[in-house]
């Protein structure tokens, strides 16, 4: 099969690599335009573009695929991309975390297959991995589905499940699901080649939406339960990084252990900050042992190392 691939971050690059190494012909790769990144804010290509360029795969980076955009530049680039797709010899498009909406004009050219990091219909939308951890889900997985105009509403072609471990962060789970999704996508495309793939409608019950993560969400409220806060810390690692404030200094919290013991201290109060007990903080119910922290301009450090340079005895997280 000849496959047009559309994707942007590392999650998508893993799938592109799997399809390419499996021997599928990839006549075109779509990815988002280069973005400023790093301290110098220099333009950086996406992970997908980096793989495509390294393996001499043709790349297009339109700002939009919507030819009806009110922005003249976006509309012009969308028209150019549409015409290029029409002129490209391909059998299906595979989409993974592309970041642009595929309009009906694109969906109608050839079948469009999406790699989605959740057990649909749970966690349709932009941030399924974060939201699954934040909600305390016991499992997640990958769904390969055929795309339609609705948000992740299309029929399912393959689904596989993965338990969420008690210490899994979004970063850890991302890598597991990226590898899983890549292998599943190759499997589905092989079935499409043979004409034996089966599409199953999504259940109507159990629909939830994974809204895009905002940086504001990463500010922790220590009046919440320790379990809830612990899930947020794991969900927002590595992005955007959960944090609290001590004496006006923002401290990022990268990892923590949930302790069930309640305390009469005010939420956010540091109950211990020493080599024997670690850094223990009171919450609305239960408490947290913070195990990895970072001060502004500093490195991520284990708790024992962090308190050497930033004593927390008697202080309180706000």
PDB file of C-alpha atoms in Angstrom:
ATOM      1  CA  UNK A   1       0.000   0.000   0.000  1.00  0.00           C
ATOM      2  CA  UNK A   2       0.942   3.600  -0.562  1.00  0.00           C
ATOM      3  CA  UNK A   3       0.343   5.666   2.572  1.00  0.00           C
ATOM      4  CA  UNK A   4       0.245   9.420   3.086  1.00  0.00           C
ATOM      5  CA  UNK A   5       1.249  10.079   6.691  1.00  0.00           C
ATOM      6  CA  UNK A   6       0.057  13.074   8.746  1.00  0.00           C
ATOM      7  CA  UNK A   7       1.495  13.706  12.199  1.00  0.00           C
ATOM      8  CA  UNK A   8       3.689  16.031  14.212  1.00  0.00           C
ATOM      9  CA  UNK A   9       5.173  15.001  17.619  1.00  0.00           C
ATOM     10  CA  UNK A  10       7.242  12.014  18.744  1.00  0.00           C
ATOM     11  CA  UNK A  11       4.104   9.885  19.240  1.00  0.00           C
ATOM     12  CA  UNK A  12       3.492  10.202  15.493  1.00  0.00           C
ATOM     13  CA  UNK A  13       7.141   9.813  14.488  1.00  0.00           C
ATOM     14  CA  UNK A  14       7.225   6.357  16.102  1.00  0.00           C
ATOM     15  CA  UNK A  15       4.302   5.299  13.891  1.00  0.00           C
ATOM     16  CA  UNK A  16       5.869   6.800  10.762  1.00  0.00           C
ATOM     17  CA  UNK A  17       9.064   4.890  11.447  1.00  0.00           C
ATOM     18  CA  UNK A  18       7.147   1.628  11.939  1.00  0.00           C
ATOM     19  CA  UNK A  19       5.229   2.016   8.680  1.00  0.00           C
ATOM     20  CA  UNK A  20       8.355   2.978   6.766  1.00  0.00           C
ATOM     21  CA  UNK A  21      10.393   0.082   8.179  1.00  0.00           C
ATOM     22  CA  UNK A  22       7.510  -2.306   7.444  1.00  0.00           C
ATOM     23  CA  UNK A  23       8.026  -1.537   3.767  1.00  0.00           C
ATOM     24  CA  UNK A  24       5.010   0.630   3.007  1.00  0.00           C
ATOM     25  CA  UNK A  25       5.535   3.266   0.318  1.00  0.00           C
ATOM     26  CA  UNK A  26       5.109   6.766   1.767  1.00  0.00           C
ATOM     27  CA  UNK A  27       4.774   9.277  -1.103  1.00  0.00           C
ATOM     28  CA  UNK A  28       4.009  12.252   1.157  1.00  0.00           C
ATOM     29  CA  UNK A  29       4.313  13.281   4.801  1.00  0.00           C
ATOM     30  CA  UNK A  30       2.183  16.098   6.243  1.00  0.00           C
ATOM     31  CA  UNK A  31       3.315  17.792   9.430  1.00  0.00           C
ATOM     32  CA  UNK A  32       2.855  21.135  11.133  1.00  0.00           C
ATOM     33  CA  UNK A  33       5.122  24.088  10.282  1.00  0.00           C
ATOM     34  CA  UNK A  34       8.396  24.476  12.163  1.00  0.00           C
ATOM     35  CA  UNK A  35       7.889  26.185  15.538  1.00  0.00           C
ATOM     36  CA  UNK A  36      10.166  28.316  17.750  1.00  0.00           C
ATOM     37  CA  UNK A  37      11.593  26.260  20.606  1.00  0.00           C
ATOM     38  CA  UNK A  38      14.388  26.254  23.155  1.00  0.00           C
ATOM     39  CA  UNK A  39      16.060  29.161  24.902  1.00  0.00           C
ATOM     40  CA  UNK A  40      16.959  30.839  21.626  1.00  0.00           C
ATOM     41  CA  UNK A  41      13.447  30.283  20.251  1.00  0.00           C
ATOM     42  CA  UNK A  42      14.899  29.109  16.948  1.00  0.00           C
ATOM     43  CA  UNK A  43      12.596  27.375  14.481  1.00  0.00           C
ATOM     44  CA  UNK A  44      12.597  23.636  15.090  1.00  0.00           C
ATOM     45  CA  UNK A  45      11.178  20.932  12.804  1.00  0.00           C
ATOM     46  CA  UNK A  46       8.699  18.464  14.251  1.00  0.00           C
ATOM     47  CA  UNK A  47       9.790  14.950  15.175  1.00  0.00           C
ATOM     48  CA  UNK A  48       7.881  13.684  12.143  1.00  0.00           C
ATOM     49  CA  UNK A  49       9.649  16.091   9.795  1.00  0.00           C
ATOM     50  CA  UNK A  50      13.026  15.129  11.225  1.00  0.00           C
ATOM     51  CA  UNK A  51      12.372  11.453  10.479  1.00  0.00           C
ATOM     52  CA  UNK A  52      10.960  12.203   7.016  1.00  0.00           C
ATOM     53  CA  UNK A  53      13.902  14.394   5.986  1.00  0.00           C
ATOM     54  CA  UNK A  54      16.422  11.871   7.326  1.00  0.00           C
ATOM     55  CA  UNK A  55      14.822   9.177   5.147  1.00  0.00           C
ATOM     56  CA  UNK A  56      14.195  11.300   2.037  1.00  0.00           C
ATOM     57  CA  UNK A  57      10.408  11.261   2.340  1.00  0.00           C
ATOM     58  CA  UNK A  58       8.590  14.213   0.682  1.00  0.00           C
ATOM     59  CA  UNK A  59       7.223  16.679   3.264  1.00  0.00           C
ATOM     60  CA  UNK A  60       4.493  19.335   3.153  1.00  0.00           C
ATOM     61  CA  UNK A  61       3.769  21.729   6.043  1.00  0.00           C
ATOM     62  CA  UNK A  62       0.564  23.653   5.364  1.00  0.00           C
ATOM     63  CA  UNK A  63      -0.794  25.993   8.030  1.00  0.00           C
ATOM     64  CA  UNK A  64      -4.255  24.538   7.441  1.00  0.00           C
ATOM     65  CA  UNK A  65      -6.144  22.018   5.334  1.00  0.00           C
ATOM     66  CA  UNK A  66      -9.352  24.059   5.398  1.00  0.00           C
ATOM     67  CA  UNK A  67      -9.816  25.764   2.050  1.00  0.00           C
ATOM     68  CA  UNK A  68     -12.720  27.778   3.502  1.00  0.00           C
ATOM     69  CA  UNK A  69     -10.443  29.490   6.044  1.00  0.00           C
ATOM     70  CA  UNK A  70     -11.034  33.231   6.366  1.00  0.00           C
ATOM     71  CA  UNK A  71      -7.270  33.724   6.557  1.00  0.00           C
ATOM     72  CA  UNK A  72      -6.117  34.153   2.921  1.00  0.00           C
ATOM     73  CA  UNK A  73      -2.700  32.598   3.548  1.00  0.00           C
ATOM     74  CA  UNK A  74      -4.171  29.575   5.318  1.00  0.00           C
ATOM     75  CA  UNK A  75      -6.796  29.138   2.591  1.00  0.00           C
ATOM     76  CA  UNK A  76      -4.130  29.335  -0.116  1.00  0.00           C
ATOM     77  CA  UNK A  77      -1.886  26.793   1.627  1.00  0.00           C
ATOM     78  CA  UNK A  78      -4.866  24.491   2.196  1.00  0.00           C
ATOM     79  CA  UNK A  79      -5.761  24.665  -1.508  1.00  0.00           C
ATOM     80  CA  UNK A  80      -2.186  23.876  -2.468  1.00  0.00           C
ATOM     81  CA  UNK A  81      -2.081  20.935  -0.037  1.00  0.00           C
ATOM     82  CA  UNK A  82      -5.435  19.651  -1.339  1.00  0.00           C
ATOM     83  CA  UNK A  83      -4.235  19.768  -4.920  1.00  0.00           C
ATOM     84  CA  UNK A  84      -1.048  17.971  -3.933  1.00  0.00           C
ATOM     85  CA  UNK A  85      -3.041  15.207  -2.246  1.00  0.00           C
ATOM     86  CA  UNK A  86      -5.211  14.839  -5.344  1.00  0.00           C
ATOM     87  CA  UNK A  87      -2.069  14.521  -7.470  1.00  0.00           C
ATOM     88  CA  UNK A  88      -0.469  11.969  -5.127  1.00  0.00           C
ATOM     89  CA  UNK A  89      -0.878   8.256  -5.793  1.00  0.00           C
ATOM     90  CA  UNK A  90      -1.859   6.769  -2.429  1.00  0.00           C
ATOM     91  CA  UNK A  91      -4.309   4.243  -0.971  1.00  0.00           C
ATOM     92  CA  UNK A  92      -4.900   5.592   2.538  1.00  0.00           C
ATOM     93  CA  UNK A  93      -3.838   8.341   4.909  1.00  0.00           C
ATOM     94  CA  UNK A  94      -2.602   7.505   8.417  1.00  0.00           C
ATOM     95  CA  UNK A  95      -3.030  10.307  10.965  1.00  0.00           C
ATOM     96  CA  UNK A  96      -1.390  10.447  14.401  1.00  0.00           C
ATOM     97  CA  UNK A  97      -1.425  13.574  16.587  1.00  0.00           C
ATOM     98  CA  UNK A  98      -1.299  15.804  13.521  1.00  0.00           C
ATOM     99  CA  UNK A  99      -2.775  18.835  15.259  1.00  0.00           C
ATOM    100  CA  UNK A 100      -4.761  20.114  12.277  1.00  0.00           C
ATOM    101  CA  UNK A 101      -8.412  19.421  11.519  1.00  0.00           C
ATOM    102  CA  UNK A 102      -8.987  17.248   8.476  1.00  0.00           C
ATOM    103  CA  UNK A 103     -11.942  18.732   6.561  1.00  0.00           C
ATOM    104  CA  UNK A 104     -14.442  16.734   4.553  1.00  0.00           C
ATOM    105  CA  UNK A 105     -12.536  17.612   1.367  1.00  0.00           C
ATOM    106  CA  UNK A 106      -9.513  15.693   2.695  1.00  0.00           C
ATOM    107  CA  UNK A 107     -11.471  12.824   4.239  1.00  0.00           C
ATOM    108  CA  UNK A 108     -13.259  12.210   0.938  1.00  0.00           C
ATOM    109  CA  UNK A 109     -10.107  11.625  -1.126  1.00  0.00           C
ATOM    110  CA  UNK A 110      -9.017   8.314   0.394  1.00  0.00           C
ATOM    111  CA  UNK A 111      -9.695   6.441   3.664  1.00  0.00           C
ATOM    112  CA  UNK A 112      -8.137   8.226   6.640  1.00  0.00           C
ATOM    113  CA  UNK A 113      -6.981   6.070   9.546  1.00  0.00           C
ATOM    114  CA  UNK A 114      -6.241   7.569  12.969  1.00  0.00           C
ATOM    115  CA  UNK A 115      -4.053   6.280  15.830  1.00  0.00           C
ATOM    116  CA  UNK A 116      -5.683   7.464  19.058  1.00  0.00           C
ATOM    117  CA  UNK A 117      -4.174   6.963  22.520  1.00  0.00           C
ATOM    118  CA  UNK A 118      -7.270   5.878  24.439  1.00  0.00           C
ATOM    119  CA  UNK A 119      -9.958   3.224  24.643  1.00  0.00           C
ATOM    120  CA  UNK A 120     -12.603   4.987  22.582  1.00  0.00           C
ATOM    121  CA  UNK A 121     -15.168   6.345  23.132  1.00  0.00           C
ATOM    122  CA  UNK A 122     -13.478   7.297  26.429  1.00  0.00           C
ATOM    123  CA  UNK A 123     -11.193  10.315  26.106  1.00  0.00           C
ATOM    124  CA  UNK A 124     -11.931  11.595  22.652  1.00  0.00           C
ATOM    125  CA  UNK A 125      -9.952  14.735  21.971  1.00  0.00           C
ATOM    126  CA  UNK A 126      -6.554  16.326  22.405  1.00  0.00           C
ATOM    127  CA  UNK A 127      -5.061  14.977  25.649  1.00  0.00           C
ATOM    128  CA  UNK A 128      -6.230  11.409  26.271  1.00  0.00           C
ATOM    129  CA  UNK A 129      -3.075  10.228  28.063  1.00  0.00           C
ATOM    130  CA  UNK A 130      -3.022  13.120  30.536  1.00  0.00           C
ATOM    131  CA  UNK A 131      -6.736  12.839  31.269  1.00  0.00           C
ATOM    132  CA  UNK A 132      -6.682   9.081  31.815  1.00  0.00           C
ATOM    133  CA  UNK A 133      -4.002   9.412  34.498  1.00  0.00           C
ATOM    134  CA  UNK A 134      -5.610  12.498  36.049  1.00  0.00           C
ATOM    135  CA  UNK A 135      -8.961  10.701  36.332  1.00  0.00           C
ATOM    136  CA  UNK A 136      -7.413   7.654  37.979  1.00  0.00           C
ATOM    137  CA  UNK A 137      -8.295   5.224  35.176  1.00  0.00           C
ATOM    138  CA  UNK A 138      -7.073   1.683  35.781  1.00  0.00           C
ATOM    139  CA  UNK A 139      -6.294   1.130  32.111  1.00  0.00           C
ATOM    140  CA  UNK A 140      -5.901   2.865  28.796  1.00  0.00           C
ATOM    141  CA  UNK A 141      -4.804   1.710  25.354  1.00  0.00           C
ATOM    142  CA  UNK A 142      -4.835   2.546  21.672  1.00  0.00           C
ATOM    143  CA  UNK A 143      -7.704   2.592  19.214  1.00  0.00           C
ATOM    144  CA  UNK A 144      -7.105   2.545  15.467  1.00  0.00           C
ATOM    145  CA  UNK A 145     -10.169   4.087  13.853  1.00  0.00           C
ATOM    146  CA  UNK A 146     -11.435   5.319  10.530  1.00  0.00           C
ATOM    147  CA  UNK A 147     -11.790   9.072  10.590  1.00  0.00           C
ATOM    148  CA  UNK A 148     -14.942  11.052   9.930  1.00  0.00           C
ATOM    149  CA  UNK A 149     -15.860  14.691  10.529  1.00  0.00           C
ATOM    150  CA  UNK A 150     -16.802  14.222  14.194  1.00  0.00           C
ATOM    151  CA  UNK A 151     -14.147  14.471  16.922  1.00  0.00           C
ATOM    152  CA  UNK A 152     -12.742  10.921  17.218  1.00  0.00           C
ATOM    153  CA  UNK A 153     -16.170   9.444  16.484  1.00  0.00           C
ATOM    154  CA  UNK A 154     -15.312   7.102  13.619  1.00  0.00           C
ATOM    155  CA  UNK A 155     -15.670   3.302  13.525  1.00  0.00           C
ATOM    156  CA  UNK A 156     -12.951   1.277  15.254  1.00  0.00           C
ATOM    157  CA  UNK A 157     -10.628  -1.036  13.333  1.00  0.00           C
ATOM    158  CA  UNK A 158      -8.507  -2.349  16.221  1.00  0.00           C
ATOM    159  CA  UNK A 159      -8.226  -1.761  19.969  1.00  0.00           C
ATOM    160  CA  UNK A 160      -5.635  -2.961  22.482  1.00  0.00           C
ATOM    161  CA  UNK A 161      -5.567  -2.324  26.242  1.00  0.00           C
ATOM    162  CA  UNK A 162      -2.765  -1.367  28.614  1.00  0.00           C
ATOM    163  CA  UNK A 163      -2.890  -1.181  32.436  1.00  0.00           C
ATOM    164  CA  UNK A 164      -1.917   2.163  33.982  1.00  0.00           C
ATOM    165  CA  UNK A 165       0.685   1.488  36.659  1.00  0.00           C
ATOM    166  CA  UNK A 166       0.694   3.374  39.989  1.00  0.00           C
ATOM    167  CA  UNK A 167       3.902   5.188  39.028  1.00  0.00           C
ATOM    168  CA  UNK A 168       3.141   5.807  35.349  1.00  0.00           C
ATOM    169  CA  UNK A 169       3.528   9.422  34.280  1.00  0.00           C
ATOM    170  CA  UNK A 170       2.248  10.846  31.022  1.00  0.00           C
ATOM    171  CA  UNK A 171       5.795  10.602  29.680  1.00  0.00           C
ATOM    172  CA  UNK A 172       6.092   6.912  30.552  1.00  0.00           C
ATOM    173  CA  UNK A 173       2.635   6.062  29.259  1.00  0.00           C
ATOM    174  CA  UNK A 174       3.195   8.114  26.095  1.00  0.00           C
ATOM    175  CA  UNK A 175       6.186   5.965  25.138  1.00  0.00           C
ATOM    176  CA  UNK A 176       4.337   2.719  25.836  1.00  0.00           C
ATOM    177  CA  UNK A 177       1.296   3.796  23.809  1.00  0.00           C
ATOM    178  CA  UNK A 178       3.399   5.183  20.952  1.00  0.00           C
ATOM    179  CA  UNK A 179       5.094   1.806  20.494  1.00  0.00           C
ATOM    180  CA  UNK A 180       1.782  -0.014  20.846  1.00  0.00           C
ATOM    181  CA  UNK A 181       0.017   2.258  18.370  1.00  0.00           C
ATOM    182  CA  UNK A 182       2.792   1.962  15.807  1.00  0.00           C
ATOM    183  CA  UNK A 183       2.672  -1.842  15.852  1.00  0.00           C
ATOM    184  CA  UNK A 184      -1.131  -1.819  15.726  1.00  0.00           C
ATOM    185  CA  UNK A 185      -1.146   0.544  12.760  1.00  0.00           C
ATOM    186  CA  UNK A 186       1.142  -1.739  10.773  1.00  0.00           C
ATOM    187  CA  UNK A 187      -1.169  -4.633  11.611  1.00  0.00           C
ATOM    188  CA  UNK A 188      -4.255  -2.722  10.433  1.00  0.00           C
ATOM    189  CA  UNK A 189      -2.609  -1.614   7.188  1.00  0.00           C
ATOM    190  CA  UNK A 190      -1.636  -5.216   6.460  1.00  0.00           C
ATOM    191  CA  UNK A 191      -5.278  -6.200   6.947  1.00  0.00           C
ATOM    192  CA  UNK A 192      -6.388  -3.380   4.646  1.00  0.00           C
ATOM    193  CA  UNK A 193      -4.025  -4.702   1.976  1.00  0.00           C
ATOM    194  CA  UNK A 194      -5.768  -8.065   2.215  1.00  0.00           C
ATOM    195  CA  UNK A 195      -9.240  -6.517   2.409  1.00  0.00           C
ATOM    196  CA  UNK A 196     -10.018  -8.222   5.732  1.00  0.00           C
ATOM    197  CA  UNK A 197     -10.183  -5.263   8.114  1.00  0.00           C
ATOM    198  CA  UNK A 198     -13.486  -4.908   9.994  1.00  0.00           C
ATOM    199  CA  UNK A 199     -14.914  -1.569  11.153  1.00  0.00           C
ATOM    200  CA  UNK A 200     -16.961  -1.598  14.374  1.00  0.00           C
ATOM    201  CA  UNK A 201     -19.065   1.439  15.407  1.00  0.00           C
ATOM    202  CA  UNK A 202     -18.097   3.059  18.696  1.00  0.00           C
ATOM    203  CA  UNK A 203     -20.463   2.435  21.632  1.00  0.00           C
ATOM    204  CA  UNK A 204     -22.840   5.277  22.375  1.00  0.00           C
ATOM    205  CA  UNK A 205     -22.276   4.912  26.126  1.00  0.00           C
ATOM    206  CA  UNK A 206     -19.142   6.004  27.958  1.00  0.00           C
ATOM    207  CA  UNK A 207     -18.177   9.019  25.879  1.00  0.00           C
ATOM    208  CA  UNK A 208     -15.766  11.432  27.594  1.00  0.00           C
ATOM    209  CA  UNK A 209     -13.675  14.282  26.196  1.00  0.00           C
ATOM    210  CA  UNK A 210      -9.993  14.936  26.848  1.00  0.00           C
ATOM    211  CA  UNK A 211      -9.701  18.703  26.700  1.00  0.00           C
ATOM    212  CA  UNK A 212      -6.369  20.240  25.723  1.00  0.00           C
ATOM    213  CA  UNK A 213      -4.048  20.773  28.693  1.00  0.00           C
ATOM    214  CA  UNK A 214      -3.591  24.362  29.827  1.00  0.00           C
ATOM    215  CA  UNK A 215      -0.640  25.571  31.915  1.00  0.00           C
ATOM    216  CA  UNK A 216      -3.066  27.000  34.469  1.00  0.00           C
ATOM    217  CA  UNK A 217      -4.198  23.487  35.399  1.00  0.00           C
ATOM    218  CA  UNK A 218      -0.719  22.630  36.630  1.00  0.00           C
ATOM    219  CA  UNK A 219      -1.007  24.903  39.695  1.00  0.00           C
ATOM    220  CA  UNK A 220      -1.824  22.469  42.499  1.00  0.00           C
ATOM    221  CA  UNK A 221      -4.545  23.015  45.076  1.00  0.00           C
ATOM    222  CA  UNK A 222      -3.409  21.305  48.280  1.00  0.00           C
ATOM    223  CA  UNK A 223      -6.941  21.354  49.712  1.00  0.00           C
ATOM    224  CA  UNK A 224      -7.658  18.467  47.335  1.00  0.00           C
ATOM    225  CA  UNK A 225      -6.987  14.884  48.386  1.00  0.00           C
ATOM    226  CA  UNK A 226      -3.474  13.471  48.248  1.00  0.00           C
ATOM    227  CA  UNK A 227      -4.638  10.891  45.709  1.00  0.00           C
ATOM    228  CA  UNK A 228      -6.039  13.559  43.416  1.00  0.00           C
ATOM    229  CA  UNK A 229      -2.928  15.710  43.678  1.00  0.00           C
ATOM    230  CA  UNK A 230      -0.684  12.682  43.136  1.00  0.00           C
ATOM    231  CA  UNK A 231      -2.532  11.858  39.927  1.00  0.00           C
ATOM    232  CA  UNK A 232      -2.142  15.429  38.697  1.00  0.00           C
ATOM    233  CA  UNK A 233       1.591  15.354  39.355  1.00  0.00           C
ATOM    234  CA  UNK A 234       1.908  12.189  37.269  1.00  0.00           C
ATOM    235  CA  UNK A 235      -0.482  13.460  34.586  1.00  0.00           C
ATOM    236  CA  UNK A 236       1.404  16.731  34.114  1.00  0.00           C
ATOM    237  CA  UNK A 237       4.855  15.096  33.921  1.00  0.00           C
ATOM    238  CA  UNK A 238       6.567  16.083  31.622  1.00  0.00           C
ATOM    239  CA  UNK A 239       4.168  18.804  30.437  1.00  0.00           C
ATOM    240  CA  UNK A 240       3.271  21.298  31.730  1.00  0.00           C
ATOM    241  CA  UNK A 241       4.797  20.262  35.072  1.00  0.00           C
ATOM    242  CA  UNK A 242       2.699  20.437  38.240  1.00  0.00           C
ATOM    243  CA  UNK A 243       3.809  23.076  40.701  1.00  0.00           C
ATOM    244  CA  UNK A 244       3.163  24.760  44.016  1.00  0.00           C
ATOM    245  CA  UNK A 245       4.455  27.966  45.545  1.00  0.00           C
ATOM    246  CA  UNK A 246       6.587  28.342  48.706  1.00  0.00           C
ATOM    247  CA  UNK A 247       7.207  31.891  49.961  1.00  0.00           C
ATOM    248  CA  UNK A 248       6.449  33.162  46.468  1.00  0.00           C
ATOM    249  CA  UNK A 249       8.870  30.743  44.775  1.00  0.00           C
ATOM    250  CA  UNK A 250       7.342  28.349  42.239  1.00  0.00           C
ATOM    251  CA  UNK A 251       8.482  24.768  42.825  1.00  0.00           C
ATOM    252  CA  UNK A 252       7.810  22.131  40.192  1.00  0.00           C
ATOM    253  CA  UNK A 253       6.789  18.754  41.567  1.00  0.00           C
ATOM    254  CA  UNK A 254       7.701  15.888  39.267  1.00  0.00           C
ATOM    255  CA  UNK A 255       7.036  12.795  41.357  1.00  0.00           C
ATOM    256  CA  UNK A 256       5.340  11.978  44.661  1.00  0.00           C
ATOM    257  CA  UNK A 257       4.053   9.094  46.778  1.00  0.00           C
ATOM    258  CA  UNK A 258       0.564   9.143  48.245  1.00  0.00           C
ATOM    259  CA  UNK A 259       0.348   8.618  52.012  1.00  0.00           C
ATOM    260  CA  UNK A 260      -3.073   7.787  53.460  1.00  0.00           C
ATOM    261  CA  UNK A 261      -2.402   9.143  56.955  1.00  0.00           C
ATOM    262  CA  UNK A 262      -4.373  12.322  57.634  1.00  0.00           C
ATOM    263  CA  UNK A 263      -2.919  15.321  59.417  1.00  0.00           C
ATOM    264  CA  UNK A 264      -4.467  18.126  61.446  1.00  0.00           C
ATOM    265  CA  UNK A 265      -2.089  20.561  59.748  1.00  0.00           C
ATOM    266  CA  UNK A 266      -3.327  23.040  57.152  1.00  0.00           C
ATOM    267  CA  UNK A 267      -3.269  21.775  53.544  1.00  0.00           C
ATOM    268  CA  UNK A 268       0.097  22.538  51.981  1.00  0.00           C
ATOM    269  CA  UNK A 269       1.953  22.542  55.276  1.00  0.00           C
ATOM    270  CA  UNK A 270       5.337  20.797  55.115  1.00  0.00           C
ATOM    271  CA  UNK A 271       5.183  18.100  57.792  1.00  0.00           C
ATOM    272  CA  UNK A 272       8.724  16.830  57.326  1.00  0.00           C
ATOM    273  CA  UNK A 273      11.721  17.762  55.209  1.00  0.00           C
ATOM    274  CA  UNK A 274      14.688  15.655  56.201  1.00  0.00           C
ATOM    275  CA  UNK A 275      16.762  12.693  55.082  1.00  0.00           C
ATOM    276  CA  UNK A 276      14.810  10.243  57.258  1.00  0.00           C
ATOM    277  CA  UNK A 277      11.233  11.139  56.247  1.00  0.00           C
ATOM    278  CA  UNK A 278      11.748  12.930  52.944  1.00  0.00           C
ATOM    279  CA  UNK A 279       9.483  15.862  52.092  1.00  0.00           C
ATOM    280  CA  UNK A 280       5.969  15.227  53.400  1.00  0.00           C
ATOM    281  CA  UNK A 281       3.170  17.709  52.729  1.00  0.00           C
ATOM    282  CA  UNK A 282      -0.346  17.794  54.213  1.00  0.00           C
ATOM    283  CA  UNK A 283      -3.292  17.717  51.802  1.00  0.00           C
ATOM    284  CA  UNK A 284      -7.051  18.118  52.159  1.00  0.00           C
ATOM    285  CA  UNK A 285      -7.089  14.425  53.009  1.00  0.00           C
ATOM    286  CA  UNK A 286      -4.021  12.249  53.309  1.00  0.00           C
ATOM    287  CA  UNK A 287      -0.556  13.565  52.595  1.00  0.00           C
ATOM    288  CA  UNK A 288       2.123  13.412  49.905  1.00  0.00           C
ATOM    289  CA  UNK A 289       5.775  12.476  50.069  1.00  0.00           C
ATOM    290  CA  UNK A 290       7.397  14.577  47.351  1.00  0.00           C
ATOM    291  CA  UNK A 291      10.234  12.615  45.747  1.00  0.00           C
ATOM    292  CA  UNK A 292      11.437  14.800  42.864  1.00  0.00           C
ATOM    293  CA  UNK A 293      11.371  18.610  42.769  1.00  0.00           C
ATOM    294  CA  UNK A 294      12.802  21.528  40.825  1.00  0.00           C
ATOM    295  CA  UNK A 295      13.335  25.168  41.742  1.00  0.00           C
ATOM    296  CA  UNK A 296      13.421  27.957  39.123  1.00  0.00           C
ATOM    297  CA  UNK A 297      16.593  27.737  37.062  1.00  0.00           C
ATOM    298  CA  UNK A 298      17.590  24.504  38.765  1.00  0.00           C
ATOM    299  CA  UNK A 299      17.661  20.841  37.846  1.00  0.00           C
ATOM    300  CA  UNK A 300      15.143  18.168  38.719  1.00  0.00           C
ATOM    301  CA  UNK A 301      16.443  16.683  41.974  1.00  0.00           C
ATOM    302  CA  UNK A 302      15.571  13.859  44.370  1.00  0.00           C
ATOM    303  CA  UNK A 303      14.022  15.209  47.567  1.00  0.00           C
ATOM    304  CA  UNK A 304      17.157  14.563  49.663  1.00  0.00           C
ATOM    305  CA  UNK A 305      19.262  16.635  47.274  1.00  0.00           C
ATOM    306  CA  UNK A 306      16.636  19.345  46.835  1.00  0.00           C
ATOM    307  CA  UNK A 307      16.376  20.233  50.529  1.00  0.00           C
ATOM    308  CA  UNK A 308      20.134  20.736  50.758  1.00  0.00           C
ATOM    309  CA  UNK A 309      19.789  23.831  48.619  1.00  0.00           C
ATOM    310  CA  UNK A 310      16.182  24.743  49.451  1.00  0.00           C
ATOM    311  CA  UNK A 311      15.213  23.970  53.083  1.00  0.00           C
ATOM    312  CA  UNK A 312      11.462  23.487  53.513  1.00  0.00           C
ATOM    313  CA  UNK A 313      11.175  22.969  57.274  1.00  0.00           C
ATOM    314  CA  UNK A 314       8.122  24.758  58.659  1.00  0.00           C
ATOM    315  CA  UNK A 315       7.096  26.182  55.294  1.00  0.00           C
ATOM    316  CA  UNK A 316       3.819  25.782  53.449  1.00  0.00           C
ATOM    317  CA  UNK A 317       2.904  25.201  49.806  1.00  0.00           C
ATOM    318  CA  UNK A 318       0.282  27.682  48.617  1.00  0.00           C
TER     319      UNK A 318
END
